[in-house]
Amino acid sequence: MRTLLKNGTVVSESDCVKADVLIEDGIIKEVSSSIDAPDAELNDVGGKLLLPGAIDAHTHMDLDVGFTRACDDFYSGTVAAACGGTTTIIDHMAFAPKGAYPWHQVKEYHSLSDGNAVIDYSFHGVLQEKADQRTFSEIREIAENEGITSFKLYLTYDMMLHDKDVFAVLNEAKRSNILITVHCENDGIINYLRDRCGVENNLTAAFHPKSRPAEAEAEAVNRMLYMAECADEAPLYIVHLSSEAGLKEVLAARKRGQKHFGVETCPQYLVLDDSLYDDPREGLKAIMSPPLRKDSDRTALWDALKNDVLDTVATDHCPFTFENQKQRGKDDFRLCPNGAPGVEERLPLLFSEGYVKGRITLPQCVKYLCVNPAKIFGLYPKKGVIKPGSDADIVIIDPEKKRTIRSASLHGNADYSCYEGMEIKGVIDTVFLRGEVIVKDNDFLGKKGNGRYLKRGISSLCL
Ligand code: URP
Ligand code: ZN
């Protein structure tokens, strides 16, 4: 089966080139200025942009938070991802029951995703509570057998690792070429402030960001970077950086010459701010950790993307319904499930708010959404690039078309979008997954279970 995409503009991390693209049996066969393939199905994409299928390295499909679950499972969540131009996700596992070891969640996550996902997928393993010799032997085995070459740990929440174990994990990661991904917030600061909110009866959504200040992020980013440096530069990936204060710590580490780390931010920290918490009811929609920050933080993060200081833009998609699940926090924000939807809005937002508004270039969009996540998470060049031999995961964008974000026309199970009413320039026309059209004009055309599990290689941050 051959498909010829003719007269489009192919975007890579370095340039935008007018080219034809020939797809054969799900793989990109040729990219060149003029291809003649009379037997191929012809698709004239003149005036349109061809981007590699985007990779979202931070989702939480079907996340079990104990009292409820994220409202998107691996089917609805990946349908939404596909409609937003994402053809691969790397999902962050929930914590396992207390006392469990890493294999537990690997098995659990195969049972949640296999046969359900509509795009290609992988997982980050999860480390919780402690790290001992059994933990280390399991992560080596999982990396070898499952191609799960990144593991997440938290510096806050009940199942967090404490510094001695974090340091042990980093040393083991360095030895075994495992990438450690980390949620950076100082647990002591947060718990003290949350308790104080309780005592002082400050329980509306507006107190959520006050109880998780930017300094709590900055301290944890700084600590984690130094610990990685001290572990002979263990490879490290900081998830969802949200603040200018955190960014300063990243810049300081780069200035010191530390190289083996990557930093992710998310559209919510680039596009939204903490004024969303002013309305006690509506504010519940944006209860996520870390919280939304100030306008100055947004500007700093956009500048960091412009100056290539950050590495990826992922979503932290972790949706709960507003009318039902989020209302748990209506009288006490501390009871609200943390997280928000966003997997479908990411690429259109970065394109429109980033490229169209002149904050970043189009090749930078491709770098943050496609190339860097593929390299950092051991998927390159199978994923993340339009070149011969790569999977034919392609997003066709009409750069002139406009659309308003409406929750009603998104595909996930959440009943709201944090970006409701925002006007986007640049609309997704078609999405190909391994040569098959899975989205056309906002209609999902793919099939449940057609997503393939991806065994990943070593991170570029280990090299
Ligand atoms: O609020 C968020 N981000 N929820 C998902 C779980 C986590 O903290 O990453
Ligand atoms: Zn997350």
Tab-separated table of N, CA and C in Angstrom, residues 315-425:
chain	number	residue	atom	x	y	z
A	315	THR	N	2.003	17.277	28.135
A	315	THR	CA	0.737	17.833	28.657
A	315	THR	C	0.479	17.603	30.138
A	316	ASP	N	0.952	16.487	30.707
A	316	ASP	CA	0.496	16.071	32.041
A	316	ASP	C	-1.027	15.880	32.022
A	317	HIS	N	-1.540	15.412	30.883
A	317	HIS	CA	-2.991	15.165	30.735
A	317	HIS	C	-3.462	14.242	31.850
A	318	CYS	N	-4.329	14.755	32.697
A	318	CYS	CA	-4.812	13.979	33.848
A	318	CYS	C	-6.232	14.484	34.142
A	319	PRO	N	-7.192	14.050	33.333
A	319	PRO	CA	-8.511	14.686	33.350
A	319	PRO	C	-9.475	14.083	34.370
A	320	PHE	N	-10.245	14.969	34.980
A	320	PHE	CA	-11.366	14.558	35.838
A	320	PHE	C	-12.561	15.404	35.414
A	321	THR	N	-13.753	14.893	35.569
A	321	THR	CA	-14.916	15.684	35.137
A	321	THR	C	-15.168	16.805	36.140
A	322	PHE	N	-15.577	17.958	35.602
A	322	PHE	CA	-15.821	19.131	36.439
A	322	PHE	C	-17.097	18.950	37.252
A	323	GLU	N	-18.165	18.555	36.587
A	323	GLU	CA	-19.471	18.493	37.259
A	323	GLU	C	-19.518	17.416	38.329
A	324	ASN	N	-18.683	16.419	38.172
A	324	ASN	CA	-18.721	15.334	39.148
A	324	ASN	C	-17.422	15.262	39.954
A	325	GLN	N	-16.339	14.804	39.330
A	325	GLN	CA	-15.129	14.508	40.113
A	325	GLN	C	-14.484	15.739	40.751
A	326	LYS	N	-14.374	16.825	40.011
A	326	LYS	CA	-13.698	18.012	40.553
A	326	LYS	C	-14.479	18.641	41.713
A	327	GLN	N	-15.804	18.402	41.762
A	327	GLN	CA	-16.628	18.998	42.824
A	327	GLN	C	-16.258	18.465	44.207
A	328	ARG	N	-15.518	17.370	44.248
A	328	ARG	CA	-15.059	16.855	45.544
A	328	ARG	C	-14.291	17.941	46.313
A	329	GLY	N	-13.718	18.906	45.561
A	329	GLY	CA	-12.943	19.958	46.217
A	329	GLY	C	-13.709	21.241	46.470
A	330	LYS	N	-15.022	21.228	46.328
A	330	LYS	CA	-15.762	22.511	46.360
A	330	LYS	C	-15.712	23.193	47.733
A	331	ASP	N	-15.627	22.426	48.799
A	331	ASP	CA	-15.527	23.052	50.121
A	331	ASP	C	-14.116	22.992	50.699
A	332	ASP	N	-13.234	22.280	50.016
A	332	ASP	CA	-11.849	22.144	50.480
A	332	ASP	C	-10.995	21.738	49.277
A	333	PHE	N	-10.213	22.688	48.771
A	333	PHE	CA	-9.434	22.422	47.544
A	333	PHE	C	-8.525	21.214	47.710
A	334	ARG	N	-8.180	20.879	48.956
A	334	ARG	CA	-7.237	19.784	49.180
A	334	ARG	C	-7.842	18.421	48.831
A	335	LEU	N	-9.184	18.393	48.707
A	335	LEU	CA	-9.851	17.132	48.382
A	335	LEU	C	-10.103	16.973	46.882
A	336	CYS	N	-9.797	18.006	46.122
A	336	CYS	CA	-10.043	17.975	44.673
A	336	CYS	C	-8.998	17.089	43.993
A	337	PRO	N	-9.413	16.169	43.107
A	337	PRO	CA	-8.373	15.399	42.403
A	337	PRO	C	-7.498	16.332	41.564
A	338	ASN	N	-6.196	16.143	41.683
A	338	ASN	CA	-5.222	17.013	41.001
A	338	ASN	C	-5.051	16.611	39.545
A	339	GLY	N	-5.204	17.566	38.665
A	339	GLY	CA	-4.938	17.294	37.254
A	339	GLY	C	-5.994	17.922	36.372
A	340	ALA	N	-5.654	18.058	35.089
A	340	ALA	CA	-6.567	18.670	34.121
A	340	ALA	C	-6.358	18.036	32.749
A	341	PRO	N	-7.387	18.127	31.893
A	341	PRO	CA	-7.214	17.586	30.537
A	341	PRO	C	-6.340	18.507	29.689
A	342	GLY	N	-5.888	18.031	28.536
A	342	GLY	CA	-5.061	18.892	27.659
A	342	GLY	C	-4.378	18.153	26.517
A	343	VAL	N	-4.556	16.832	26.457
A	343	VAL	CA	-3.801	16.064	25.449
A	343	VAL	C	-4.171	16.457	24.013
A	344	GLU	N	-5.412	16.917	23.814
A	344	GLU	CA	-5.859	17.239	22.455
A	344	GLU	C	-5.494	18.670	22.050
A	345	GLU	N	-5.320	19.534	23.046
A	345	GLU	CA	-5.104	20.955	22.757
A	345	GLU	C	-3.624	21.297	22.560
A	346	ARG	N	-2.709	20.387	22.919
A	346	ARG	CA	-1.282	20.750	22.978
A	346	ARG	C	-0.690	21.242	21.661
A	347	LEU	N	-0.776	20.426	20.613
A	347	LEU	CA	-0.131	20.833	19.357
A	347	LEU	C	-0.781	22.101	18.794
A	348	PRO	N	-2.119	22.170	18.716
A	348	PRO	CA	-2.729	23.418	18.220
A	348	PRO	C	-2.331	24.640	19.050
A	349	LEU	N	-2.213	24.479	20.362
A	349	LEU	CA	-1.826	25.620	21.203
A	349	LEU	C	-0.385	26.054	20.947
A	350	LEU	N	0.517	25.083	20.851
A	350	LEU	CA	1.914	25.468	20.637
A	350	LEU	C	2.079	26.107	19.258
A	351	PHE	N	1.339	25.557	18.285
A	351	PHE	CA	1.402	26.110	16.932
A	351	PHE	C	0.878	27.549	16.926
A	352	SER	N	-0.293	27.748	17.511
A	352	SER	CA	-0.978	29.037	17.417
A	352	SER	C	-0.374	30.070	18.380
A	353	GLU	N	-0.251	29.693	19.649
A	353	GLU	CA	0.265	30.635	20.662
A	353	GLU	C	1.785	30.799	20.550
A	354	GLY	N	2.450	29.757	20.049
A	354	GLY	CA	3.901	29.815	19.937
A	354	GLY	C	4.362	30.327	18.586
A	355	TYR	N	4.087	29.525	17.558
A	355	TYR	CA	4.594	29.882	16.218
A	355	TYR	C	3.829	31.068	15.610
A	356	VAL	N	2.506	30.984	15.562
A	356	VAL	CA	1.739	32.042	14.875
A	356	VAL	C	1.957	33.395	15.568
A	357	LYS	N	2.066	33.375	16.881
A	357	LYS	CA	2.279	34.643	17.605
A	357	LYS	C	3.742	35.070	17.665
A	358	GLY	N	4.606	34.312	16.996
A	358	GLY	CA	6.006	34.728	16.856
A	358	GLY	C	6.869	34.496	18.088
A	359	ARG	N	6.390	33.667	19.024
A	359	ARG	CA	7.204	33.426	20.227
A	359	ARG	C	8.287	32.381	19.983
A	360	ILE	N	7.970	31.399	19.137
A	360	ILE	CA	8.962	30.378	18.755
A	360	ILE	C	8.792	30.109	17.259
A	361	THR	N	9.757	29.407	16.678
A	361	THR	CA	9.657	29.109	15.244
A	361	THR	C	8.912	27.782	15.044
A	362	LEU	N	8.564	27.524	13.787
A	362	LEU	CA	7.912	26.254	13.479
A	362	LEU	C	8.865	25.057	13.709
A	363	PRO	N	10.131	25.151	13.258
A	363	PRO	CA	11.054	24.050	13.603
A	363	PRO	C	11.164	23.839	15.119
A	364	GLN	N	11.087	24.908	15.897
A	364	GLN	CA	11.124	24.701	17.361
A	364	GLN	C	9.893	23.941	17.840
A	365	CYS	N	8.726	24.230	17.242
A	365	CYS	CA	7.530	23.437	17.606
A	365	CYS	C	7.817	21.955	17.391
A	366	VAL	N	8.416	21.634	16.239
A	366	VAL	CA	8.708	20.225	15.919
A	366	VAL	C	9.753	19.657	16.881
A	367	LYS	N	10.707	20.489	17.230
A	367	LYS	CA	11.732	20.030	18.176
A	367	LYS	C	11.101	19.655	19.520
A	368	TYR	N	10.225	20.524	20.043
A	368	TYR	CA	9.667	20.297	21.385
A	368	TYR	C	8.589	19.218	21.431
A	369	LEU	N	7.874	19.070	20.314
A	369	LEU	CA	6.750	18.125	20.310
A	369	LEU	C	7.120	16.758	19.747
A	370	CYS	N	8.165	16.723	18.932
A	370	CYS	CA	8.434	15.491	18.174
A	370	CYS	C	9.872	14.990	18.354
A	371	VAL	N	10.833	15.782	17.904
A	371	VAL	CA	12.220	15.281	17.836
A	371	VAL	C	12.793	15.034	19.236
A	372	ASN	N	12.721	16.052	20.099
A	372	ASN	CA	13.345	15.884	21.419
A	372	ASN	C	12.696	14.783	22.258
A	373	PRO	N	11.353	14.723	22.319
A	373	PRO	CA	10.796	13.588	23.079
A	373	PRO	C	11.219	12.248	22.497
A	374	ALA	N	11.330	12.167	21.165
A	374	ALA	CA	11.764	10.882	20.564
A	374	ALA	C	13.195	10.562	20.975
A	375	LYS	N	14.070	11.561	20.949
A	375	LYS	CA	15.474	11.296	21.297
A	375	LYS	C	15.621	10.999	22.797
A	376	ILE	N	14.971	11.825	23.593
A	376	ILE	CA	15.142	11.693	25.050
A	376	ILE	C	14.561	10.376	25.556
A	377	PHE	N	13.506	9.896	24.890
A	377	PHE	CA	12.867	8.673	25.392
A	377	PHE	C	13.122	7.457	24.494
A	378	GLY	N	14.221	7.509	23.740
A	378	GLY	CA	14.688	6.312	23.043
A	378	GLY	C	13.776	5.824	21.934
A	379	LEU	N	13.168	6.753	21.204
A	379	LEU	CA	12.280	6.371	20.105
A	379	LEU	C	12.768	6.870	18.742
A	380	TYR	N	13.858	7.595	18.725
A	380	TYR	CA	14.351	8.225	17.504
A	380	TYR	C	15.272	7.262	16.765
A	381	PRO	N	15.221	7.175	15.420
A	381	PRO	CA	14.415	7.932	14.459
A	381	PRO	C	13.154	7.214	13.988
A	382	LYS	N	12.753	6.142	14.727
A	382	LYS	CA	11.481	5.492	14.357
A	382	LYS	C	10.346	6.512	14.449
A	383	LYS	N	10.401	7.318	15.491
A	383	LYS	CA	9.369	8.331	15.732
A	383	LYS	C	10.022	9.713	15.748
A	384	GLY	N	9.200	10.743	15.545
A	384	GLY	CA	9.657	12.119	15.762
A	384	GLY	C	10.216	12.828	14.555
A	385	VAL	N	10.218	12.166	13.388
A	385	VAL	CA	10.856	12.791	12.224
A	385	VAL	C	10.229	12.222	10.945
A	386	ILE	N	10.180	13.071	9.919
A	386	ILE	CA	9.695	12.605	8.613
A	386	ILE	C	10.916	12.374	7.736
A	387	LYS	N	11.400	11.141	7.735
A	387	LYS	CA	12.524	10.817	6.850
A	387	LYS	C	12.493	9.326	6.504
A	388	PRO	N	13.117	8.943	5.386
A	388	PRO	CA	13.021	7.547	4.966
A	388	PRO	C	13.403	6.580	6.084
A	389	GLY	N	12.558	5.564	6.250
A	389	GLY	CA	12.797	4.544	7.268
A	389	GLY	C	12.014	4.777	8.545
A	390	SER	N	11.530	6.002	8.749
A	390	SER	CA	10.765	6.279	9.973
A	390	SER	C	9.317	5.827	9.798
A	391	ASP	N	8.637	5.609	10.909
A	391	ASP	CA	7.200	5.314	10.841
A	391	ASP	C	6.497	6.497	10.178
A	392	ALA	N	5.518	6.192	9.356
A	392	ALA	CA	4.790	7.272	8.655
A	392	ALA	C	3.702	7.843	9.568
A	393	ASP	N	4.155	8.490	10.623
A	393	ASP	CA	3.265	9.228	11.545
A	393	ASP	C	3.369	10.692	11.135
A	394	ILE	N	2.301	11.223	10.570
A	394	ILE	CA	2.371	12.572	9.977
A	394	ILE	C	1.107	13.349	10.333
A	395	VAL	N	1.312	14.615	10.675
A	395	VAL	CA	0.168	15.508	10.944
A	395	VAL	C	0.143	16.562	9.850
A	396	ILE	N	-0.973	16.655	9.150
A	396	ILE	CA	-1.113	17.682	8.102
A	396	ILE	C	-1.908	18.842	8.697
A	397	ILE	N	-1.319	20.031	8.590
A	397	ILE	CA	-1.939	21.221	9.194
A	397	ILE	C	-2.258	22.242	8.109
A	398	ASP	N	-3.461	22.790	8.203
A	398	ASP	CA	-3.812	23.926	7.351
A	398	ASP	C	-3.459	25.192	8.144
A	399	PRO	N	-2.384	25.886	7.756
A	399	PRO	CA	-1.888	26.979	8.612
A	399	PRO	C	-2.766	28.222	8.596
A	400	GLU	N	-3.654	28.324	7.630
A	400	GLU	CA	-4.479	29.539	7.520
A	400	GLU	C	-5.834	29.391	8.197
A	401	LYS	N	-6.255	28.162	8.417
A	401	LYS	CA	-7.593	27.917	8.964
A	401	LYS	C	-7.642	28.266	10.453
A	402	LYS	N	-8.808	28.698	10.920
A	402	LYS	CA	-8.967	29.039	12.341
A	402	LYS	C	-10.036	28.166	12.982
A	403	ARG	N	-9.928	28.054	14.306
A	403	ARG	CA	-10.908	27.252	15.031
A	403	ARG	C	-10.958	27.769	16.468
A	404	THR	N	-12.135	27.672	17.072
A	404	THR	CA	-12.236	28.059	18.474
A	404	THR	C	-12.295	26.785	19.315
A	405	ILE	N	-11.506	26.742	20.372
A	405	ILE	CA	-11.525	25.534	21.221
A	405	ILE	C	-12.840	25.483	21.988
A	406	ARG	N	-13.551	24.395	21.797
A	406	ARG	CA	-14.807	24.134	22.512
A	406	ARG	C	-14.740	22.723	23.062
A	407	SER	N	-14.993	22.608	24.326
A	407	SER	CA	-14.960	21.288	24.942
A	407	SER	C	-15.885	20.312	24.200
A	408	ALA	N	-17.012	20.836	23.706
A	408	ALA	CA	-17.993	19.978	23.028
A	408	ALA	C	-17.428	19.353	21.756
A	409	SER	N	-16.424	19.971	21.149
A	409	SER	CA	-15.888	19.335	19.933
A	409	SER	C	-14.540	18.647	20.175
A	410	LEU	N	-14.154	18.529	21.435
A	410	LEU	CA	-12.978	17.711	21.755
A	410	LEU	C	-13.435	16.261	21.959
A	411	HIS	N	-12.475	15.337	22.043
A	411	HIS	CA	-12.840	13.916	21.993
A	411	HIS	C	-12.653	13.147	23.301
A	412	GLY	N	-12.071	13.789	24.309
A	412	GLY	CA	-11.875	13.085	25.580
A	412	GLY	C	-13.151	13.058	26.413
A	413	ASN	N	-13.063	12.429	27.583
A	413	ASN	CA	-14.253	12.291	28.438
A	413	ASN	C	-14.456	13.447	29.415
A	414	ALA	N	-13.492	14.367	29.488
A	414	ALA	CA	-13.684	15.503	30.406
A	414	ALA	C	-14.806	16.386	29.866
A	415	ASP	N	-15.498	17.045	30.772
A	415	ASP	CA	-16.631	17.888	30.355
A	415	ASP	C	-16.228	19.357	30.295
A	416	TYR	N	-14.940	19.617	30.208
A	416	TYR	CA	-14.494	21.002	30.090
A	416	TYR	C	-13.091	21.034	29.480
A	417	SER	N	-12.720	22.235	29.005
A	417	SER	CA	-11.338	22.482	28.608
A	417	SER	C	-10.897	23.754	29.318
A	418	CYS	N	-9.673	23.774	29.816
A	418	CYS	CA	-9.129	25.005	30.431
A	418	CYS	C	-8.961	26.096	29.376
A	419	TYR	N	-9.044	25.717	28.108
A	419	TYR	CA	-8.797	26.672	27.014
A	419	TYR	C	-10.083	27.037	26.282
A	420	GLU	N	-11.229	26.773	26.900
A	420	GLU	CA	-12.537	27.020	26.280
A	420	GLU	C	-12.608	28.432	25.687
A	421	GLY	N	-13.025	28.524	24.423
A	421	GLY	CA	-13.244	29.830	23.789
A	421	GLY	C	-11.996	30.441	23.162
A	422	MET	N	-10.857	29.793	23.338
A	422	MET	CA	-9.632	30.364	22.765
A	422	MET	C	-9.593	30.153	21.265
A	423	GLU	N	-9.209	31.187	20.536
A	423	GLU	CA	-9.136	31.045	19.079
A	423	GLU	C	-7.747	30.568	18.670
A	424	ILE	N	-7.770	29.555	17.806
A	424	ILE	CA	-6.525	28.922	17.355
A	424	ILE	C	-6.367	29.174	15.865
A	425	LYS	N	-5.195	29.570	15.443
A	425	LYS	CA	-4.913	29.623	14.002
A	425	LYS	C	-3.996	28.457	13.672
